[in-house]
Amino acid sequence: MSRKLLLSLLGLAAVVLVVGCVYQYRQKGSNTVYQTQILAMDTVMSFTAYGRNAEAAVEAAVEEVERLDALLSTGSASSEVSRINADGGGTLSENTQAILEEALAIYEETGGLFDVTVYPLVELWGFYSGEYHVPTEEELEDTLAYVDASAISLEGDQVVLGEGQMLDLGGIAKGYTSARIMEIYEEYGVTSGMVSLGGNVQTLGTKPDGSDWRIGIQDPDGETGSILGALPVVDKAVITSGGYERYFEEDGNTYIHILDPRSGCPADSGLISVSIVSENGMLADALSTALYLMGLDEASEYWKAHAGEFDAIFVTEDREVYVTEGISGDFETEEEVTVIKE
C-alpha cells in the first residue's frame, strides 16, 4: 500500500480496541462518543455511538447481540436454532421467523445459491469443529441429499424442515443483527453511529461533523488489516465475503469456507472478494455469499436486475476490480477499476 492511500485511510470508520474495553470521551461541543468491543457470533464486534444517550444505546445494543447470539447459534445446544434442528421443526420466535423468511426469499431470488440448509456440508468439511476434512465424492453425495431450502415449510411462526435437514442462519444473522443495532440506536435518540461485526459494517446517519463514514474494504491478497480501498457511506451496510476469511490447506490445495450448495465443494467462481452495499443489512449479508458463488458475469447480471437494492465491489482471482456504477464515483482505490453499468 502506498503512503498516499495509507494516509487517506486514516479517517476510516475503524474501531481498534482491546476486547471488553470501553471508553468514553467528549467531542467538541456536547457530542459524546461511546465505544466498546465484544466477542460474539464467532467474531469481534465493535460498537460506536454519538450523543447524550450514546452509552445507554451501546449497552442496549450489546445486550441485544448477546440475546440474538444465544437464540441463533448452532454451537449452543440450548439455542432456538439448535432446538429446531433437533426436533425437525417447531415454533419460531419473531426474530428467527423474520430472518428465515428473508433467507427463503433470497434463496428463491438467487436460484438456490443462498441456502440456509448447508449446515451438514459445513460440518462435513470441519469448518465448525476445526477438524478439517476433504470429503470423498460419496460423502458429498450423501450430504447433499439434505441441502435444499425448498424442502423447508414455513407458515407464520411454524417451520418444518425436510428429513435430516439442519438450519444454519450464519450467512444472514449478522446482517439482521447490525440492522437491529441501528434500530436500537434510533430508539435511544442516537443519530450518528456504526457497528462492525467482523466483515459486516453498518452505519447510522453521518459522522457528527456531517461527513460520511468511510469504510475500508479488506485487500483479499494482503495481510489482515490491509486495505484495497475505501467507500464513503451514509445509512448503509457494507458487507464483504472472501475466501481469505476462513480456510485450510491440505496436500497443496486451499479449501475456503464458502461452500457451493450445488456441488458441496468450496466456491471456485473466479471471485476472491465480494462486497455488498445496501440499506438492507440482511440482503447485503446474504448476497455477499450468493454473488461470490455466482462469479463475475452472473453476479453482474444479477445486479443489473436489482440495481435499486444494492451496489457491489468484486475482486477476481486475477486481481481485477469491478465496481457497480452506483458507487463507482465514490470508491477510493489505487487499483484500476472497471465500472459495471446497467
CSV table of C-alpha atoms in Angstrom, one decimal:
chain,number,residue,atom,x,y,z
A,1,MET,CA,0.0,0.0,0.0
A,2,SER,CA,1.3,3.4,-0.9
A,3,ARG,CA,1.8,6.2,1.6
A,4,LYS,CA,-0.8,8.3,-0.2
A,5,LEU,CA,-3.5,5.6,0.2
A,6,LEU,CA,-2.5,4.8,3.8
A,7,LEU,CA,-2.8,8.5,4.8
A,8,SER,CA,-6.2,8.8,3.0
A,9,LEU,CA,-7.5,5.8,5.1
A,10,LEU,CA,-6.6,7.3,8.5
A,11,GLY,CA,-10.1,8.7,8.7
A,12,LEU,CA,-11.8,5.3,8.1
A,13,ALA,CA,-14.6,4.2,10.4
A,14,ALA,CA,-12.5,1.6,12.2
A,15,VAL,CA,-12.5,0.8,15.9
A,16,VAL,CA,-9.4,-0.8,17.3
A,17,LEU,CA,-9.9,-1.7,20.9
A,18,VAL,CA,-8.9,-4.4,23.3
A,19,VAL,CA,-11.8,-6.9,23.7
A,20,GLY,CA,-14.0,-5.9,26.5
A,21,CYS,CA,-12.5,-2.4,26.7
A,22,VAL,CA,-14.9,0.5,27.0
A,23,TYR,CA,-14.0,4.2,26.8
A,24,GLN,CA,-15.8,7.5,26.5
A,25,TYR,CA,-14.7,11.0,25.8
A,26,ARG,CA,-16.3,14.3,24.9
A,27,GLN,CA,-16.0,15.7,21.4
A,28,LYS,CA,-16.1,19.5,20.7
A,29,GLY,CA,-19.4,20.8,22.0
A,30,SER,CA,-21.8,18.5,23.7
A,31,ASN,CA,-21.3,15.4,21.4
A,32,THR,CA,-20.2,12.4,23.4
A,33,VAL,CA,-18.9,9.2,21.8
A,34,TYR,CA,-19.2,5.8,23.4
A,35,GLN,CA,-17.4,2.8,22.1
A,36,THR,CA,-17.0,-0.8,23.1
A,37,GLN,CA,-15.9,-4.1,21.7
A,38,ILE,CA,-17.1,-7.7,22.4
A,39,LEU,CA,-16.7,-11.2,21.1
A,40,ALA,CA,-19.9,-12.7,19.9
A,41,MET,CA,-21.2,-14.8,16.9
A,42,ASP,CA,-17.6,-16.1,16.4
A,43,THR,CA,-16.3,-12.6,15.6
A,44,VAL,CA,-15.0,-9.4,17.3
A,45,MET,CA,-17.7,-6.7,17.3
A,46,SER,CA,-17.1,-3.0,17.7
A,47,PHE,CA,-19.8,-0.5,18.6
A,48,THR,CA,-19.7,3.3,18.2
A,49,ALA,CA,-22.4,5.8,19.1
A,50,TYR,CA,-22.5,9.6,19.5
A,51,GLY,CA,-24.9,11.7,21.6
A,52,ARG,CA,-26.1,12.2,25.2
A,53,ASN,CA,-27.6,8.7,25.3
A,54,ALA,CA,-24.6,7.0,23.5
A,55,GLU,CA,-23.6,4.9,26.5
A,56,ALA,CA,-27.1,3.5,27.1
A,57,ALA,CA,-27.6,2.9,23.4
A,58,VAL,CA,-24.4,0.9,23.1
A,59,GLU,CA,-25.1,-1.1,26.2
A,60,ALA,CA,-28.6,-1.9,25.0
A,61,ALA,CA,-27.1,-3.0,21.6
A,62,VAL,CA,-24.6,-5.3,23.3
A,63,GLU,CA,-27.4,-6.9,25.3
A,64,GLU,CA,-29.4,-7.4,22.0
A,65,VAL,CA,-26.4,-9.0,20.3
A,66,GLU,CA,-25.9,-11.4,23.2
A,67,ARG,CA,-29.6,-12.3,23.1
A,68,LEU,CA,-29.6,-13.0,19.4
A,69,ASP,CA,-26.4,-15.0,19.6
A,70,ALA,CA,-28.0,-17.2,22.3
A,71,LEU,CA,-31.1,-17.5,20.0
A,72,LEU,CA,-29.4,-18.3,16.7
A,73,SER,CA,-26.1,-20.1,17.5
A,74,THR,CA,-25.7,-23.6,16.1
A,75,GLY,CA,-22.9,-24.1,18.6
A,76,SER,CA,-25.2,-23.9,21.6
A,77,ALA,CA,-27.5,-26.9,22.2
A,78,SER,CA,-29.9,-24.6,24.1
A,79,SER,CA,-30.4,-22.1,21.2
A,80,GLU,CA,-33.6,-21.9,19.3
A,81,VAL,CA,-32.0,-22.9,16.0
A,82,SER,CA,-30.4,-26.0,17.7
A,83,ARG,CA,-33.8,-26.9,19.1
A,84,ILE,CA,-35.4,-26.6,15.7
A,85,ASN,CA,-32.6,-28.7,14.2
A,86,ALA,CA,-33.0,-31.4,16.8
A,87,ASP,CA,-36.8,-31.5,16.5
A,88,GLY,CA,-37.0,-31.1,12.7
A,89,GLY,CA,-39.2,-28.0,13.2
A,90,GLY,CA,-41.3,-26.1,15.7
A,91,THR,CA,-42.4,-22.7,16.7
A,92,LEU,CA,-40.1,-19.7,15.8
A,93,SER,CA,-39.6,-16.5,17.8
A,94,GLU,CA,-40.3,-13.2,16.0
A,95,ASN,CA,-36.6,-12.7,15.3
A,96,THR,CA,-35.9,-16.1,13.9
A,97,GLN,CA,-39.0,-16.1,11.8
A,98,ALA,CA,-38.1,-12.7,10.2
A,99,ILE,CA,-34.6,-14.0,9.4
A,100,LEU,CA,-35.8,-17.3,7.9
A,101,GLU,CA,-38.5,-15.5,5.8
A,102,GLU,CA,-35.9,-13.2,4.3
A,103,ALA,CA,-33.4,-16.1,3.8
A,104,LEU,CA,-36.0,-18.2,1.9
A,105,ALA,CA,-37.0,-15.2,-0.3
A,106,ILE,CA,-33.3,-14.7,-1.2
A,107,TYR,CA,-32.9,-18.4,-1.8
A,108,GLU,CA,-35.6,-18.2,-4.5
A,109,GLU,CA,-34.2,-14.9,-6.0
A,110,THR,CA,-30.7,-16.3,-6.3
A,111,GLY,CA,-31.7,-19.6,-7.8
A,112,GLY,CA,-30.8,-21.5,-4.6
A,113,LEU,CA,-27.3,-20.2,-4.2
A,114,PHE,CA,-28.1,-18.7,-0.7
A,115,ASP,CA,-29.2,-21.8,1.1
A,116,VAL,CA,-29.6,-22.0,4.9
A,117,THR,CA,-29.6,-25.8,5.0
A,118,VAL,CA,-25.9,-26.1,4.3
A,119,TYR,CA,-25.2,-27.0,8.0
A,120,PRO,CA,-24.4,-30.7,7.2
A,121,LEU,CA,-21.9,-29.6,4.5
A,122,VAL,CA,-20.1,-27.1,6.7
A,123,GLU,CA,-19.9,-29.8,9.4
A,124,LEU,CA,-18.7,-32.4,6.9
A,125,TRP,CA,-15.8,-30.1,5.9
A,126,GLY,CA,-14.9,-29.5,9.5
A,127,PHE,CA,-15.4,-25.7,9.5
A,128,TYR,CA,-17.4,-25.8,12.7
A,129,SER,CA,-15.1,-28.1,14.7
A,130,GLY,CA,-11.8,-27.0,13.2
A,131,GLU,CA,-11.1,-30.7,12.5
A,132,TYR,CA,-10.8,-30.2,8.7
A,133,HIS,CA,-11.6,-32.9,6.3
A,134,VAL,CA,-11.7,-33.2,2.5
A,135,PRO,CA,-14.8,-35.3,1.8
A,136,THR,CA,-15.0,-38.1,-0.7
A,137,GLU,CA,-17.4,-37.9,-3.6
A,138,GLU,CA,-19.6,-40.5,-1.8
A,139,GLU,CA,-19.7,-38.4,1.4
A,140,LEU,CA,-20.6,-35.3,-0.6
A,141,GLU,CA,-23.3,-37.0,-2.5
A,142,ASP,CA,-24.8,-38.4,0.7
A,143,THR,CA,-24.7,-35.0,2.5
A,144,LEU,CA,-26.1,-33.0,-0.5
A,145,ALA,CA,-29.3,-35.0,-0.1
A,146,TYR,CA,-30.0,-32.8,3.0
A,147,VAL,CA,-29.2,-29.5,1.3
A,148,ASP,CA,-32.2,-27.9,-0.3
A,149,ALA,CA,-34.0,-25.0,1.3
A,150,SER,CA,-37.0,-25.5,-0.9
A,151,ALA,CA,-37.9,-28.5,1.3
A,152,ILE,CA,-38.5,-26.2,4.3
A,153,SER,CA,-42.1,-25.5,5.1
A,154,LEU,CA,-42.7,-22.1,6.8
A,155,GLU,CA,-46.2,-20.9,7.7
A,156,GLY,CA,-46.3,-18.0,10.0
A,157,ASP,CA,-44.2,-18.9,13.0
A,158,GLN,CA,-44.3,-22.7,12.3
A,159,VAL,CA,-41.5,-24.3,10.5
A,160,VAL,CA,-40.9,-27.9,9.4
A,161,LEU,CA,-37.6,-29.0,8.0
A,162,GLY,CA,-37.1,-31.6,5.3
A,163,GLU,CA,-36.0,-35.0,6.5
A,164,GLY,CA,-32.5,-34.9,8.0
A,165,GLN,CA,-32.1,-31.1,7.4
A,166,MET,CA,-30.5,-28.6,9.7
A,167,LEU,CA,-30.6,-24.8,9.6
A,168,ASP,CA,-27.5,-22.6,9.7
A,169,LEU,CA,-28.5,-18.9,9.7
A,170,GLY,CA,-24.9,-17.7,10.0
A,171,GLY,CA,-24.9,-16.3,6.4
A,172,ILE,CA,-27.6,-13.8,7.2
A,173,ALA,CA,-27.7,-13.4,11.0
A,174,LYS,CA,-25.0,-10.7,11.3
A,175,GLY,CA,-26.9,-8.6,8.7
A,176,TYR,CA,-30.0,-8.9,10.8
A,177,THR,CA,-28.1,-8.1,13.9
A,178,SER,CA,-26.5,-5.0,12.5
A,179,ALA,CA,-29.9,-3.7,11.4
A,180,ARG,CA,-31.3,-4.3,14.9
A,181,ILE,CA,-28.4,-2.3,16.4
A,182,MET,CA,-29.3,0.6,14.1
A,183,GLU,CA,-32.9,0.4,15.3
A,184,ILE,CA,-31.8,0.4,19.0
A,185,TYR,CA,-29.5,3.4,18.3
A,186,GLU,CA,-32.5,5.3,16.9
A,187,GLU,CA,-34.7,4.3,19.8
A,188,TYR,CA,-32.2,6.0,22.1
A,189,GLY,CA,-32.0,9.1,20.0
A,190,VAL,CA,-28.7,8.3,18.5
A,191,THR,CA,-28.4,9.9,15.0
A,192,SER,CA,-24.7,9.1,14.4
A,193,GLY,CA,-23.3,5.6,14.9
A,194,MET,CA,-21.9,2.5,13.5
A,195,VAL,CA,-21.2,-1.2,14.2
A,196,SER,CA,-18.5,-3.5,12.8
A,197,LEU,CA,-19.2,-7.2,13.1
A,198,GLY,CA,-16.1,-8.7,11.5
A,199,GLY,CA,-16.6,-8.2,7.8
A,200,ASN,CA,-20.0,-6.6,8.4
A,201,VAL,CA,-20.3,-2.9,8.9
A,202,GLN,CA,-23.5,-0.8,9.2
A,203,THR,CA,-23.8,2.9,9.7
A,204,LEU,CA,-26.4,5.3,11.0
A,205,GLY,CA,-26.5,8.9,9.7
A,206,THR,CA,-23.3,10.8,9.1
A,207,LYS,CA,-20.4,11.4,11.5
A,208,PRO,CA,-21.0,14.2,13.9
A,209,ASP,CA,-19.2,16.7,11.7
A,210,GLY,CA,-21.6,15.9,8.9
A,211,SER,CA,-19.0,13.9,6.8
A,212,ASP,CA,-19.7,10.4,5.6
A,213,TRP,CA,-18.4,7.3,7.3
A,214,ARG,CA,-15.5,5.9,5.3
A,215,ILE,CA,-15.4,2.1,5.3
A,216,GLY,CA,-12.3,0.2,4.4
A,217,ILE,CA,-12.6,-2.8,2.1
A,218,GLN,CA,-10.2,-5.6,3.0
A,219,ASP,CA,-7.5,-6.4,0.5
A,220,PRO,CA,-8.1,-10.1,-0.2
A,221,ASP,CA,-4.5,-10.6,-1.3
A,222,GLY,CA,-2.9,-8.6,1.5
A,223,GLU,CA,-2.2,-9.2,5.2
A,224,THR,CA,-5.0,-8.9,7.7
A,225,GLY,CA,-6.0,-5.3,8.1
A,226,SER,CA,-4.6,-4.2,4.7
A,227,ILE,CA,-7.0,-2.2,2.7
A,228,LEU,CA,-7.9,-2.4,-1.0
A,229,GLY,CA,-9.8,0.9,-0.9
A,230,ALA,CA,-12.4,3.0,1.0
A,231,LEU,CA,-16.0,3.8,0.5
A,232,PRO,CA,-17.9,6.7,2.0
A,233,VAL,CA,-21.4,5.8,3.1
A,234,VAL,CA,-24.4,7.1,5.0
A,235,ASP,CA,-27.2,4.8,6.4
A,236,LYS,CA,-25.8,1.8,4.6
A,237,ALA,CA,-24.5,-1.7,5.4
A,238,VAL,CA,-21.2,-2.7,3.8
A,239,ILE,CA,-20.7,-6.5,4.0
A,240,THR,CA,-17.8,-8.4,2.5
A,241,SER,CA,-17.3,-12.1,1.9
A,242,GLY,CA,-13.9,-13.5,0.9
A,243,GLY,CA,-12.1,-16.9,0.9
A,244,TYR,CA,-9.3,-15.4,2.9
A,245,GLU,CA,-11.6,-15.2,6.0
A,246,ARG,CA,-11.5,-18.9,6.9
A,247,TYR,CA,-9.8,-21.7,5.1
A,248,PHE,CA,-7.5,-24.7,5.4
A,249,GLU,CA,-4.7,-26.2,3.3
A,250,GLU,CA,-4.1,-29.9,2.6
A,251,ASP,CA,-1.8,-31.6,0.1
A,252,GLY,CA,-1.0,-28.2,-1.5
A,253,ASN,CA,-4.7,-27.3,-2.0
A,254,THR,CA,-6.6,-24.5,-0.3
A,255,TYR,CA,-10.2,-25.0,0.8
A,256,ILE,CA,-12.3,-22.0,1.7
A,257,HIS,CA,-15.3,-21.9,4.0
A,258,ILE,CA,-17.7,-20.6,1.3
A,259,LEU,CA,-19.4,-23.8,0.1
A,260,ASP,CA,-21.4,-24.2,-3.0
A,261,PRO,CA,-24.8,-25.9,-2.3
A,262,ARG,CA,-24.8,-27.3,-5.8
A,263,SER,CA,-21.6,-29.2,-5.6
A,264,GLY,CA,-20.9,-29.3,-1.9
A,265,CYS,CA,-17.4,-28.0,-2.5
A,266,PRO,CA,-15.7,-24.7,-1.8
A,267,ALA,CA,-16.6,-21.9,-4.2
A,268,ASP,CA,-14.5,-21.7,-7.3
A,269,SER,CA,-16.1,-18.9,-9.2
A,270,GLY,CA,-13.1,-16.8,-10.1
A,271,LEU,CA,-14.0,-14.2,-7.4
A,272,ILE,CA,-12.0,-13.8,-4.2
A,273,SER,CA,-13.9,-11.0,-2.6
A,274,VAL,CA,-17.4,-9.6,-2.9
A,275,SER,CA,-18.6,-6.5,-1.0
A,276,ILE,CA,-22.3,-5.6,-1.0
A,277,VAL,CA,-23.5,-2.1,-0.2
A,278,SER,CA,-27.2,-1.7,0.8
A,279,GLU,CA,-29.6,-0.1,3.2
A,280,ASN,CA,-30.8,-3.7,4.0
A,281,GLY,CA,-28.3,-5.4,6.2
A,282,MET,CA,-29.8,-8.9,5.8
A,283,LEU,CA,-29.8,-8.6,2.0
A,284,ALA,CA,-26.2,-7.4,1.9
A,285,ASP,CA,-25.1,-10.3,4.2
A,286,ALA,CA,-26.8,-13.0,2.1
A,287,LEU,CA,-25.9,-11.6,-1.3
A,288,SER,CA,-22.2,-11.3,-0.4
A,289,THR,CA,-22.3,-15.1,-0.3
A,290,ALA,CA,-24.6,-15.8,-3.2
A,291,LEU,CA,-22.9,-13.4,-5.6
A,292,TYR,CA,-19.5,-14.8,-4.6
A,293,LEU,CA,-20.8,-18.2,-5.8
A,294,MET,CA,-22.2,-16.8,-9.0
A,295,GLY,CA,-19.0,-15.5,-10.4
A,296,LEU,CA,-18.4,-12.1,-12.0
A,297,ASP,CA,-20.6,-12.5,-15.1
A,298,GLU,CA,-23.7,-13.9,-13.4
A,299,ALA,CA,-23.3,-11.6,-10.4
A,300,SER,CA,-23.1,-8.6,-12.7
A,301,GLU,CA,-26.3,-9.6,-14.5
A,302,TYR,CA,-28.0,-10.1,-11.1
A,303,TRP,CA,-27.0,-6.6,-10.0
A,304,LYS,CA,-28.4,-5.1,-13.2
A,305,ALA,CA,-31.8,-6.7,-12.4
A,306,HIS,CA,-31.7,-5.5,-8.8
A,307,ALA,CA,-29.7,-2.2,-9.1
A,308,GLY,CA,-32.1,-0.3,-6.9
A,309,GLU,CA,-31.5,-2.6,-4.0
A,310,PHE,CA,-27.7,-2.7,-3.7
A,311,ASP,CA,-24.3,-2.0,-5.2
A,312,ALA,CA,-21.2,-4.1,-5.2
A,313,ILE,CA,-17.4,-4.4,-5.4
A,314,PHE,CA,-16.0,-7.5,-7.0
A,315,VAL,CA,-12.3,-8.7,-6.9
A,316,THR,CA,-11.3,-11.5,-9.2
A,317,GLU,CA,-8.5,-14.1,-8.7
A,318,ASP,CA,-6.6,-12.1,-11.3
A,319,ARG,CA,-6.9,-9.1,-9.1
A,320,GLU,CA,-9.2,-7.2,-11.4
A,321,VAL,CA,-11.6,-4.9,-9.5
A,322,TYR,CA,-15.1,-4.3,-10.7
A,323,VAL,CA,-17.5,-1.7,-9.2
A,324,THR,CA,-21.2,-1.2,-10.0
A,325,GLU,CA,-21.9,2.3,-11.3
A,326,GLY,CA,-24.0,3.4,-8.3
A,327,ILE,CA,-20.8,3.7,-6.2
A,328,SER,CA,-18.1,3.8,-8.8
A,329,GLY,CA,-17.6,7.6,-8.3
A,330,ASP,CA,-17.2,7.1,-4.6
A,331,PHE,CA,-14.9,4.1,-4.2
A,332,GLU,CA,-11.4,5.3,-3.4
A,333,THR,CA,-8.6,2.9,-4.5
A,334,GLU,CA,-5.3,2.9,-6.3
A,335,GLU,CA,-6.3,-0.2,-8.2
A,336,GLU,CA,-7.5,0.0,-11.8
A,337,VAL,CA,-11.3,-0.3,-11.7
A,338,THR,CA,-13.8,-1.5,-14.3
A,339,VAL,CA,-17.3,0.0,-13.9
A,340,ILE,CA,-20.3,-2.3,-14.3
A,341,LYS,CA,-23.1,-0.3,-15.9
A,342,GLU,CA,-26.9,-1.1,-16.0
